[in-house]
Short mmCIF file of C-alpha atoms and ligand atoms in Angstrom, two decimals:
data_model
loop_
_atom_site.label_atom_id
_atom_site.label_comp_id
_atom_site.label_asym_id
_atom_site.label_seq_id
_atom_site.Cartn_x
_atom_site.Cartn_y
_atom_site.Cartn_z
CA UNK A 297 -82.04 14.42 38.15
CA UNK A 298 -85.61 14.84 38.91
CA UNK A 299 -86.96 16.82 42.13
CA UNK A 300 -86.81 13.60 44.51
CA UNK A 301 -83.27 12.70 44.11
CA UNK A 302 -82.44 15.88 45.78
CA UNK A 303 -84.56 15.82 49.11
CA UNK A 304 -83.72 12.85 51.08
CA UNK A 305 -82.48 14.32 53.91
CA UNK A 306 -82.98 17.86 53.01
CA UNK A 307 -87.16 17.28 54.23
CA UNK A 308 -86.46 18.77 57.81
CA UNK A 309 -84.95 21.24 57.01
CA UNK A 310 -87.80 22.48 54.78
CA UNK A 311 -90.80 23.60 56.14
CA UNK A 312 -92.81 20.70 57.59
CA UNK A 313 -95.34 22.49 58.89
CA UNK A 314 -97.56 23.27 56.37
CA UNK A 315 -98.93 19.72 55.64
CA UNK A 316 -102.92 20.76 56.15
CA UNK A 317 -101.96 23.95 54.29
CA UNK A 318 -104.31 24.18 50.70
CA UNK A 319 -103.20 25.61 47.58
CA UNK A 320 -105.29 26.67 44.93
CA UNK A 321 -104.00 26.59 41.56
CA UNK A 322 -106.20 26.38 37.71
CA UNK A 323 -105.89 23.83 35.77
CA UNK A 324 -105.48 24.63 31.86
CA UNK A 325 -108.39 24.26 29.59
CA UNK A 326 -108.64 22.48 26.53
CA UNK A 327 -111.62 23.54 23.75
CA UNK A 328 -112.15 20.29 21.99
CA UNK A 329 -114.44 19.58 18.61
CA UNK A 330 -117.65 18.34 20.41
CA UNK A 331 -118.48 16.84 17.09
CA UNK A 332 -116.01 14.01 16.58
CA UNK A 333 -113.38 11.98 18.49
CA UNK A 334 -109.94 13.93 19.37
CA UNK A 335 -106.58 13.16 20.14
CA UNK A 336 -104.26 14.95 21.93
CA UNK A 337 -100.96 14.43 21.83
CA UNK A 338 -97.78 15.31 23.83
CA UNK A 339 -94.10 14.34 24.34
CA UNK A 340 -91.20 14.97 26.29
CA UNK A 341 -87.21 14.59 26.24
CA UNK A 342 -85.92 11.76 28.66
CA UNK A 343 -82.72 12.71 29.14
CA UNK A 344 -81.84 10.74 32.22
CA UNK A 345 -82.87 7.71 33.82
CA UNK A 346 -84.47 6.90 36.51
CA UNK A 347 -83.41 4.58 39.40
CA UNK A 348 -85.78 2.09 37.76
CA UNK A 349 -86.17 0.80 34.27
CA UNK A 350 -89.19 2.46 33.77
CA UNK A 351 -90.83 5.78 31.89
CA UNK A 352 -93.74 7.20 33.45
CA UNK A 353 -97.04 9.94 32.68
CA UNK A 354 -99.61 11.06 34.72
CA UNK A 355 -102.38 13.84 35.28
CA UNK A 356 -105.53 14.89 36.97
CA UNK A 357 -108.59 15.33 34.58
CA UNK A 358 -112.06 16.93 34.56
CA UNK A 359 -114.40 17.46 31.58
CA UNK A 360 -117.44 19.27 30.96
CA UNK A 361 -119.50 16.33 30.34
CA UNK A 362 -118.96 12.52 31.35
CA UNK A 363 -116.91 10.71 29.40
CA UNK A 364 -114.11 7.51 28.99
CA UNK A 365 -110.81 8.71 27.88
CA UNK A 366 -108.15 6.30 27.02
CA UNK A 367 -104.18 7.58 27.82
CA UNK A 368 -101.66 5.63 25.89
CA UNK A 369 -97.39 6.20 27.20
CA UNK A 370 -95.27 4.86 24.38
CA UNK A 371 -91.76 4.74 26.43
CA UNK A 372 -88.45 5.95 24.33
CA UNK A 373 -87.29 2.09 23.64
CA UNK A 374 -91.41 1.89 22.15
CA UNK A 375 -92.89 -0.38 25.01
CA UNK A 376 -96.66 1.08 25.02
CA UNK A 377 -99.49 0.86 27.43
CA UNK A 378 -102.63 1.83 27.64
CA UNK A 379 -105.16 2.70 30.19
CA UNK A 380 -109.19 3.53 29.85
CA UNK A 381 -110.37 6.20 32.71
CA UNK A 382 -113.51 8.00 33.61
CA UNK A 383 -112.87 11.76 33.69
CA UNK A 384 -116.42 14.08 34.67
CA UNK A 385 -116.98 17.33 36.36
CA UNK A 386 -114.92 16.74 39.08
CA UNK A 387 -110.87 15.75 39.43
CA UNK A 388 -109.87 12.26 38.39
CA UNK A 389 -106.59 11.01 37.93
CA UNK A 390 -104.25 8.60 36.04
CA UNK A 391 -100.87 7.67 35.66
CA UNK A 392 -99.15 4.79 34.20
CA UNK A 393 -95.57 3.47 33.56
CA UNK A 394 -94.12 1.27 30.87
CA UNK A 395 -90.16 -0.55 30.98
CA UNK A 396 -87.83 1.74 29.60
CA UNK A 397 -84.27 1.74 30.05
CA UNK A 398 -82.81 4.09 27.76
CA UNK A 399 -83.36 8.17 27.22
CA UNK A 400 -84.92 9.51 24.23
CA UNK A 401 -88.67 10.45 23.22
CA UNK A 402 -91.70 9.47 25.50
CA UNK A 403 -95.23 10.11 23.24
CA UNK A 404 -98.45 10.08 24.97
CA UNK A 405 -101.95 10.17 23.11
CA UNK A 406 -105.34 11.09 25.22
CA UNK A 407 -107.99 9.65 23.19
CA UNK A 408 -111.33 12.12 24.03
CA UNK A 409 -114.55 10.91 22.59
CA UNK A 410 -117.43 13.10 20.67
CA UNK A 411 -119.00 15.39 22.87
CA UNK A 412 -116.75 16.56 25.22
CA UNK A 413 -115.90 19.97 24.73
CA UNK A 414 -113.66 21.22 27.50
CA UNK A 415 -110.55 19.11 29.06
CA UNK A 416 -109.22 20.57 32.33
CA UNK A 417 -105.84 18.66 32.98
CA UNK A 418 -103.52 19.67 35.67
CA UNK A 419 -100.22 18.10 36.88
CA UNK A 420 -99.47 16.31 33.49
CA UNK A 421 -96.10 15.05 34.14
CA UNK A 422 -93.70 12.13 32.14
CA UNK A 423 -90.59 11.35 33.30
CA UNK A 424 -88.35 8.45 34.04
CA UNK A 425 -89.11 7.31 37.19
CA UNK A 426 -86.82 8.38 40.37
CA UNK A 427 -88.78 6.90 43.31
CA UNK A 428 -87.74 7.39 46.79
CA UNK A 429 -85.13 4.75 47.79
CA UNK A 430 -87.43 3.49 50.55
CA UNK A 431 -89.94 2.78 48.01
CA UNK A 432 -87.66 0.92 45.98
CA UNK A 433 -86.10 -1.07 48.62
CA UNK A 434 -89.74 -2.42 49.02
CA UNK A 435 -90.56 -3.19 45.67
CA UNK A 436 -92.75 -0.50 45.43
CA UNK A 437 -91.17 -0.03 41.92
CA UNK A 438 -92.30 -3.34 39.50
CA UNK A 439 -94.00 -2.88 36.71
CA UNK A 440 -97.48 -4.36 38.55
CA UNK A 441 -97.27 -2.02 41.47
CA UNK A 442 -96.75 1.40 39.20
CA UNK A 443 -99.67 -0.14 37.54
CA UNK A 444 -101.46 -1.57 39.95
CA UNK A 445 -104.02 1.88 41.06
CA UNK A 446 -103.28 4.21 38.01
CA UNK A 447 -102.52 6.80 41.04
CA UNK A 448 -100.03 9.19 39.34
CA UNK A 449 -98.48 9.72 43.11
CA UNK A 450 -97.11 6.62 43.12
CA UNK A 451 -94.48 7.36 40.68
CA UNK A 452 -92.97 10.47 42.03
CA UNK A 453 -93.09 12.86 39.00
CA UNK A 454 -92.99 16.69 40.25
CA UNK A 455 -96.44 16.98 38.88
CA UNK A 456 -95.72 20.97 39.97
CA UNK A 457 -97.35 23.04 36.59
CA UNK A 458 -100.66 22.09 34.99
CA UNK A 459 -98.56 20.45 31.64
CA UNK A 460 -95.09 20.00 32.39
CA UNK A 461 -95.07 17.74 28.33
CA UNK A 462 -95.12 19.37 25.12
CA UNK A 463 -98.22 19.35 23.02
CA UNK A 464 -97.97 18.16 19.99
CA UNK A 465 -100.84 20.21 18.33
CA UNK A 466 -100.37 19.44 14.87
CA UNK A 467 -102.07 15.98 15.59
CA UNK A 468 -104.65 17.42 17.57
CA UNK A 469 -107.43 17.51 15.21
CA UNK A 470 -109.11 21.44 15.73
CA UNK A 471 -108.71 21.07 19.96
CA UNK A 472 -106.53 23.79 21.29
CA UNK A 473 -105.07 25.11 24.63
CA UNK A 474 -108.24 27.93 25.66
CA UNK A 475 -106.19 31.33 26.96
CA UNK A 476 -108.66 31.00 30.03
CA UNK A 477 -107.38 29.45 33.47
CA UNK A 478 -109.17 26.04 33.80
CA UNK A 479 -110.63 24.36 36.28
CA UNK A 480 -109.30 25.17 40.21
CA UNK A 481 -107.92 22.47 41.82
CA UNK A 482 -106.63 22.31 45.33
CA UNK A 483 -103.18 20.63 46.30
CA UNK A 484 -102.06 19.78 49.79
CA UNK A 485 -98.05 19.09 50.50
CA UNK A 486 -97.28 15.33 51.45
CA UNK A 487 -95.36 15.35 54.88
CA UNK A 488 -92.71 12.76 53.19
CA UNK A 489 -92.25 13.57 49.17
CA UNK A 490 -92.74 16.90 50.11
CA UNK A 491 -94.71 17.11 46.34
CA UNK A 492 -97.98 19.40 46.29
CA UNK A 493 -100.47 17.19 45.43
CA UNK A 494 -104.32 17.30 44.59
CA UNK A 495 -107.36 16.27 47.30
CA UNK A 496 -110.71 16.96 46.68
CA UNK A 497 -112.12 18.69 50.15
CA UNK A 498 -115.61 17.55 48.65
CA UNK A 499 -114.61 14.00 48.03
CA UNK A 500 -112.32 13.04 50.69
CA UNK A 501 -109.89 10.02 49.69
CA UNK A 502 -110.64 10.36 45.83
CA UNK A 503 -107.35 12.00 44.74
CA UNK A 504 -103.78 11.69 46.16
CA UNK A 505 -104.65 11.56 50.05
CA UNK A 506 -106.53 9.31 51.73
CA UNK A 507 -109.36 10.90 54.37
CA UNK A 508 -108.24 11.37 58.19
CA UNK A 509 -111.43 13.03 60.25
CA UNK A 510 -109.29 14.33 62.53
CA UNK A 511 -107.39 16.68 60.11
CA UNK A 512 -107.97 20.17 59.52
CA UNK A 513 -108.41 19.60 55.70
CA UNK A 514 -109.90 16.07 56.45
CA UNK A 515 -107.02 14.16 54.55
CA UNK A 516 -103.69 12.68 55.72
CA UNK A 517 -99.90 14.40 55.95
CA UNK A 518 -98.44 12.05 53.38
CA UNK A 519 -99.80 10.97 49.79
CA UNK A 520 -101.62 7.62 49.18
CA UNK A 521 -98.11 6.31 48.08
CA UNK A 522 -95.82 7.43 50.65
CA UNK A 523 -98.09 5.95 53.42
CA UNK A 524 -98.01 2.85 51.98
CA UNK A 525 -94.68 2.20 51.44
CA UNK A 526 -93.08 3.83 54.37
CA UNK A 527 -95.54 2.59 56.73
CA UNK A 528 -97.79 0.23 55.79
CA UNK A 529 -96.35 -2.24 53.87
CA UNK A 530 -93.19 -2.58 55.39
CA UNK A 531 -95.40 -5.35 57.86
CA UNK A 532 -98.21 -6.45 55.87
CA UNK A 533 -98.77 -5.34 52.84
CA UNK A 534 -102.65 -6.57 53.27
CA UNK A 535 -103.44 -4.70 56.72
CA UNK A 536 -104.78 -1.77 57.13
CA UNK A 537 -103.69 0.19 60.14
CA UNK A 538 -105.92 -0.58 62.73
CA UNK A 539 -106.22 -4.19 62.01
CA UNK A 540 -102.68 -4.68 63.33
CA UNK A 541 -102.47 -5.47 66.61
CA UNK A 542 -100.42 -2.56 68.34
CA UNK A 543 -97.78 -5.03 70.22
CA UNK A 544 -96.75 -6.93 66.82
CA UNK A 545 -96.45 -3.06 65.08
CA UNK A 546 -94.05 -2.39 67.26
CA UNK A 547 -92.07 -5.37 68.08
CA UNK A 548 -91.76 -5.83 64.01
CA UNK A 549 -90.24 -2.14 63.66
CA UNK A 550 -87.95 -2.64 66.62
CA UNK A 551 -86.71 -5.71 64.86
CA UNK A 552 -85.87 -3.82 61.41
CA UNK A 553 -84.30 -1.13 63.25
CA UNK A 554 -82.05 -3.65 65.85
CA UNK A 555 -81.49 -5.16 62.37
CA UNK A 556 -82.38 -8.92 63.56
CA UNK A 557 -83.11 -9.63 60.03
CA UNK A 558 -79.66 -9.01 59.09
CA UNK A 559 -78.08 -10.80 61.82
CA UNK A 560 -79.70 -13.90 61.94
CA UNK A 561 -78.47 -14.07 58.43
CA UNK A 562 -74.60 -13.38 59.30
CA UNK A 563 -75.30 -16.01 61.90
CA UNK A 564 -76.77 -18.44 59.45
CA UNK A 565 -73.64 -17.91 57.10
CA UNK A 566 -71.15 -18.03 59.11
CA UNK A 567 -72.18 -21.73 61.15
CA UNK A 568 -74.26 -22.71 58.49
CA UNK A 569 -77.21 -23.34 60.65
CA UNK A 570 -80.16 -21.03 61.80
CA UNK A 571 -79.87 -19.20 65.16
CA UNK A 572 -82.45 -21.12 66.66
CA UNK A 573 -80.57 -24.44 66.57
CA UNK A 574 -76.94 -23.49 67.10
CA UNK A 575 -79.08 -21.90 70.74
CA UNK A 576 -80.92 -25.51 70.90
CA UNK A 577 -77.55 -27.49 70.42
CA UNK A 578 -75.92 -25.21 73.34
CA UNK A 579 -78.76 -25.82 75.99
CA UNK A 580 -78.05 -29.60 75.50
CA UNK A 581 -81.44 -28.93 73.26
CA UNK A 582 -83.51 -28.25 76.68
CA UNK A 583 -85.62 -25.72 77.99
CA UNK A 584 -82.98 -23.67 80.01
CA UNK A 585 -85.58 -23.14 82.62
CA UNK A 586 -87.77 -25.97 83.08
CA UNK A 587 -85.13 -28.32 82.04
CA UNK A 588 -87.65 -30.59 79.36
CA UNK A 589 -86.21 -31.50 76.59
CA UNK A 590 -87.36 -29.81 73.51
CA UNK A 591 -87.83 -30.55 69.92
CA UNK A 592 -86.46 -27.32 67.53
CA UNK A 593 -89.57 -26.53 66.52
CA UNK A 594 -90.72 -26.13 70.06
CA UNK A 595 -88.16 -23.71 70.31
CA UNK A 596 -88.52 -20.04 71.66
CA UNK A 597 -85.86 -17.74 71.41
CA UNK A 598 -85.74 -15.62 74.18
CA UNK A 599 -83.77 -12.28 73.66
CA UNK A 600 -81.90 -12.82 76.96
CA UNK A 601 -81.70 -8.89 77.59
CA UNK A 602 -84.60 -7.99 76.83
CA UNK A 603 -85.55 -6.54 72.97
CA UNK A 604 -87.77 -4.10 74.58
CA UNK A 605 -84.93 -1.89 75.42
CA UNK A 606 -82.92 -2.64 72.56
CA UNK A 607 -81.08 -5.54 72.72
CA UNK A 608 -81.10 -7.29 69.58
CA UNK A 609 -81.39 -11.27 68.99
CA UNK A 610 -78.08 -13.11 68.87
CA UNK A 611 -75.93 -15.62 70.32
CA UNK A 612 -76.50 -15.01 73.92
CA UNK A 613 -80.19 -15.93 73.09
CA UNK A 614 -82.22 -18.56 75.50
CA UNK A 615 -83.37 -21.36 74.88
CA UNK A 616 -87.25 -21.98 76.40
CA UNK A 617 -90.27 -23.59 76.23
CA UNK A 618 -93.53 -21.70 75.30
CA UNK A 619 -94.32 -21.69 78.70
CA UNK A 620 -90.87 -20.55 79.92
CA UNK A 621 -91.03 -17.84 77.40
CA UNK A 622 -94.62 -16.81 78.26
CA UNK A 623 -92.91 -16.78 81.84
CA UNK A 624 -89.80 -14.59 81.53
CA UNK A 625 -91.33 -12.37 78.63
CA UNK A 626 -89.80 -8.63 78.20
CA UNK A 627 -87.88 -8.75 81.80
CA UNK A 628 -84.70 -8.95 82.19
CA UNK A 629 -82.47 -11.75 83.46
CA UNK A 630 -82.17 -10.57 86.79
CA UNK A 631 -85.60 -10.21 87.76
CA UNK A 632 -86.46 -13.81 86.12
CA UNK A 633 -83.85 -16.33 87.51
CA UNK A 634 -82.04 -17.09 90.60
CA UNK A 635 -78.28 -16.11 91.25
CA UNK A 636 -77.75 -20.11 90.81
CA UNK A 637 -79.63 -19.90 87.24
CA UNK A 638 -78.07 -16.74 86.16
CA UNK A 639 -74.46 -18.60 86.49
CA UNK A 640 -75.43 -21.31 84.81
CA UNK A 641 -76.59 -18.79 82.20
CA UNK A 642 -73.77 -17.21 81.62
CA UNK A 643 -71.67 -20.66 81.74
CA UNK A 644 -73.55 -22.14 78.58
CA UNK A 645 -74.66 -18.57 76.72
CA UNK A 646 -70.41 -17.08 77.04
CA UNK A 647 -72.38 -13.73 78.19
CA UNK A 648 -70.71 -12.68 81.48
CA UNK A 649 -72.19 -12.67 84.43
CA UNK A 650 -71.47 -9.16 85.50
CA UNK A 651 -73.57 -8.32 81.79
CA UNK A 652 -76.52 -10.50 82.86
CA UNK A 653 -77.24 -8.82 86.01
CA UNK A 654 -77.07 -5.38 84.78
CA UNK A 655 -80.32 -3.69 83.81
CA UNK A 656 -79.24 -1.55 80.98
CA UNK A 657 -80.48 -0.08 77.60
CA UNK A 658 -78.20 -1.00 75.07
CA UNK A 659 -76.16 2.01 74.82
CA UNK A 660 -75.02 2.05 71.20
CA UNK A 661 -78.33 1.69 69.93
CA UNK A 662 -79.73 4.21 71.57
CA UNK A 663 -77.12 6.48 70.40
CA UNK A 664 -77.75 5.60 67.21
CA UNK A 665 -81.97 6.93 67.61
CA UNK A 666 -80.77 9.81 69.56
CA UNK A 667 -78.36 10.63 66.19
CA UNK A 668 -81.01 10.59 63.70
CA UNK A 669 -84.22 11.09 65.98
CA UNK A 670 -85.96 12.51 63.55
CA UNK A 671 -85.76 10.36 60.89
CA UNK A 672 -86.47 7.29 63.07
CA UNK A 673 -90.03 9.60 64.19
CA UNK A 674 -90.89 9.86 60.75
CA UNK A 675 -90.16 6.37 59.88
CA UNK A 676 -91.59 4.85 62.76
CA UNK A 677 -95.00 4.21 63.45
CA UNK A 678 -95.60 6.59 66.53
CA UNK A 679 -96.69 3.74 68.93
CA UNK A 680 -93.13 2.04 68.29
CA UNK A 681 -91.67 5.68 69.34
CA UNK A 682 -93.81 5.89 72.55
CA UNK A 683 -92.87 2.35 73.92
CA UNK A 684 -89.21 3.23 73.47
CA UNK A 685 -89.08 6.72 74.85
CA UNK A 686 -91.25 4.51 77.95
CA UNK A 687 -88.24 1.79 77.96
CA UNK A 688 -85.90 4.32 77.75
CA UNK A 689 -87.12 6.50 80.43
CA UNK A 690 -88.07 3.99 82.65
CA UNK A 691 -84.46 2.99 83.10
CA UNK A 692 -82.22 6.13 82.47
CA UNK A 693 -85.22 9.11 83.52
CA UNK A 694 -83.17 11.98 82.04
CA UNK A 695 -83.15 10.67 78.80
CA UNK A 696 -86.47 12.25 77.05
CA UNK A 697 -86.81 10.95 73.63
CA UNK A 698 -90.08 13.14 72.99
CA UNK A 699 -88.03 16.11 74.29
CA UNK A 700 -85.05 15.14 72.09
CA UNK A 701 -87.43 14.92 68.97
CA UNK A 702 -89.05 18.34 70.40
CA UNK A 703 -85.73 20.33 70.35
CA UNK A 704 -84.59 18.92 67.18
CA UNK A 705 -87.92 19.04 64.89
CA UNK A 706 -90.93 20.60 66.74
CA UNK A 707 -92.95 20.13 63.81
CA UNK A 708 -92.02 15.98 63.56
CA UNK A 709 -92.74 16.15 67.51
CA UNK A 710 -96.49 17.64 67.54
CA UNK A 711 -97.36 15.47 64.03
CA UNK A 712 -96.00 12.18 66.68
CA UNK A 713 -97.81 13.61 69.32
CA UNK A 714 -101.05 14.27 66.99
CA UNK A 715 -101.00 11.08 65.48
CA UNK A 716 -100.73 9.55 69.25
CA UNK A 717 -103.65 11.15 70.97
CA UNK A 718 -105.57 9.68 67.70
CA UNK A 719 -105.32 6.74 69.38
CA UNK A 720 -107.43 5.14 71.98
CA UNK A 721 -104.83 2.87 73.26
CA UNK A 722 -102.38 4.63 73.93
CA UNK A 723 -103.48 6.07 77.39
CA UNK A 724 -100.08 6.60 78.70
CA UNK A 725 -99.08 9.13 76.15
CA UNK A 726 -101.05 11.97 78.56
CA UNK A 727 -98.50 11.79 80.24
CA UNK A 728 -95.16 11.93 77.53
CA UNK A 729 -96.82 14.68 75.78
CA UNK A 730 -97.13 16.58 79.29
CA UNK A 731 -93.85 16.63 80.43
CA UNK A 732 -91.97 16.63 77.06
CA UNK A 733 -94.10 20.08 76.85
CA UNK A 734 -92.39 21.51 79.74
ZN1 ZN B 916 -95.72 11.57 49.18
ZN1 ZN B 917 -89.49 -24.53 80.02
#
């Protein structure tokens, strides 16, 4: 098994602080015939595979002079692919994948034109592909996506030595490794893979980070790839951060992690019809507040307890009007309806009355963050971990989820806490950051 498969959970208890750390490390060199054309060849031994059908190479590059190289993966079963890329003074990089689903030999050719005489390469790497699980679960593994950038990050080889393939120097035509280092190149660690990987302080966002100003090396904790598909994509896979309105961030992650998704399905199988009009058959398919009748697509379902602290959707849900819903939004029942409304509440929902007045976080899911609070900080956007720890707080006081995440990852804490004073909206955090310091 490859690095990855091993680290899961295993990231905490590694150091995480060192994520605006640099490395140096030197490339290797390789003297080429400035004369004519070359061809370098290498291979390596696929002994296992991956947890995708798919063989994978990749490097960083730098040459003397300008000039368009071509990289060409022929996988053990002999799919091939090619790729052209630019490689000059300074680092470039590449990386492709072809289907593969059997072990054997993996051959890759760099095709370097007349005139180049020195080829630094560092991190080449082939391998079948073992991507995170996270990045599988959202497709991030399909032929187009590994494709898609030729970013060698995104397919989770080690990339840990300057040429982890073996040359193949019988076809290589007069070039030959030089016995001097190469070129430097600097690496950073990514706060999720956990792989070293290459930036470029002179260039932010060229290699496998993208730029953050407010950085000490001026690039982000996690790799181009891991930000994408543990953050990003998960919502949108077209926004960029800051495009996304903060509310519908984190009203989408509190729906993954209350598992809505997966319930509304159960509920779906189970009667056979959606959630929305099993709830708009029960309320005699009328507003349960203003009493209107309602079509179902003028259906909203209101959580009933209130999602903001943690109550999933199900089959105590309301049934409202926009208006109704714009009305009651996040509060709870109690604070909405009258004693004579919260009756006839829990007649037609089946909740009981003694649950409806109460003004309670859900318990069990709130174990379940306080279990694994530091995986739900790294997964979460930040701004999803503020509002609960504000939800949470604002109801049961002693409960500190910032201090929880402080005592059991200080270095997951100040990266939340970072990452939060970023950000101009969130003017409350002053104060979370304040007393979860104390
Ligand atoms: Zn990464
Ligand atoms: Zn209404």
């Amino acid at each position: 098994m490859r690095r990855w498969a091993k680290q899961d959970r295993g990231d905490k208890v590694r150091s995480s602080r060192d994520y605006q750390t640099l490395h140096e490390r030197q490339g290797v060199a390789i003297k080429l015939d400035k004369r004519h054309p070359s061809k370098l060849t290498f291979c390596s031994a696929i002994k296992e595979r991956g947890n995708v059908p798919f063989t994978g190479a990749g490097a960083y590059m730098a040459s003397d002079t300008p000039a368009n190289l071509k990289f060409t993966l022929t996988g053990p079963g002999g799919a091939t692919k090619e790729t052209a890329f630019t490689s000059e003074k300074c680092w470039h990089r590449v990386g492709l994948a072809v289907p593969c689903e059997q072990t054997g030999t993996a051959l890759l050719t760099i095709d370097v034109p007349a005139r180049v005489r020195v080829l630094h390469i560092w991190g080449l790497d082939c391998g079948a592909l073992q991507l995170p699980e996270m990045v599988v679960a959202r497709n991030g593994g399909t032929e187009r996506e590994l494709n898609s950038t030729q970013a060698p990050e995104c397919l989770y080889l080690p990339q840990e030595r300057a040429i982890d393939m073996d040359p193949v120097p019988t076809e290589w035509q007069g070039a030959a490794i030089s016995d001097k280092p190469g070129q430097s190149i600097v690496l950073k660690k990514c706060a999720y893979c956990q792989r070293l990987l290459p930036i470029d302080p002179k260039r932010p966002s060229a290699l496998a980070f993208h730029k953050h100003n407010a950085k000490k090396t001026g690039h982000q904790n996690e790799c181009r790839s891991c930000k994408k598909w543990r953050i990003n994509n998960e919502f949108n896979p077209k926004r960029t951060t800051d495009q996304f309105h903060e509310s519908s961030v984190i009203s989408r992650e509190r729906k993954i992690f209350l598992r809505e998704p997966k319930i509304l399905e159960r509920i779906k199988d189970r009667n056979g019809a959606g959630l929305k009009s099993i709830v708009w058959e029960k309320f005699g398919r009328r507003c349960f507040r203003c009493r209107k009748k309602i079509a179902l697509d003028e259906v909203q379902l209101d959580h009933t307890r209130p999602f903001a602290y943690l109550w999933p959707i199900d089959e105590y849900s309301t049934c409202l009007c926009a208006d109704c819903n714009g009305f009651k939004r996040e509060r709870f029942p109690v604070d909405v309806y009258t004693e004579r409304e919260l009756k006839r509440l829990s007649a037609i929902t089946g909740l009981a009355y003694t649950e409806l007045v109460k003004k309670e976080v859900n318990q069990r899911e709130l174990k379940r963050i306080l279990r694994n609070i530091v995986e739900f900080a790294k997964e979460w956007d930040p701004r999803t971990f503020n509002a609960i720890a504000r939800k949470v707080k604002e109801l049961l006081p002693k409960i500190d989820l910032f201090k929880a995440l402080r005592k059991a990852d200080e270095a997951v804490f100040e990266e939340v806490i970072a990452n939060l004073q970023e950000r101009p909206e969130s003017v409350e955090v002053a104060s979370a950051v304040t007393s979860a310091r104390k």
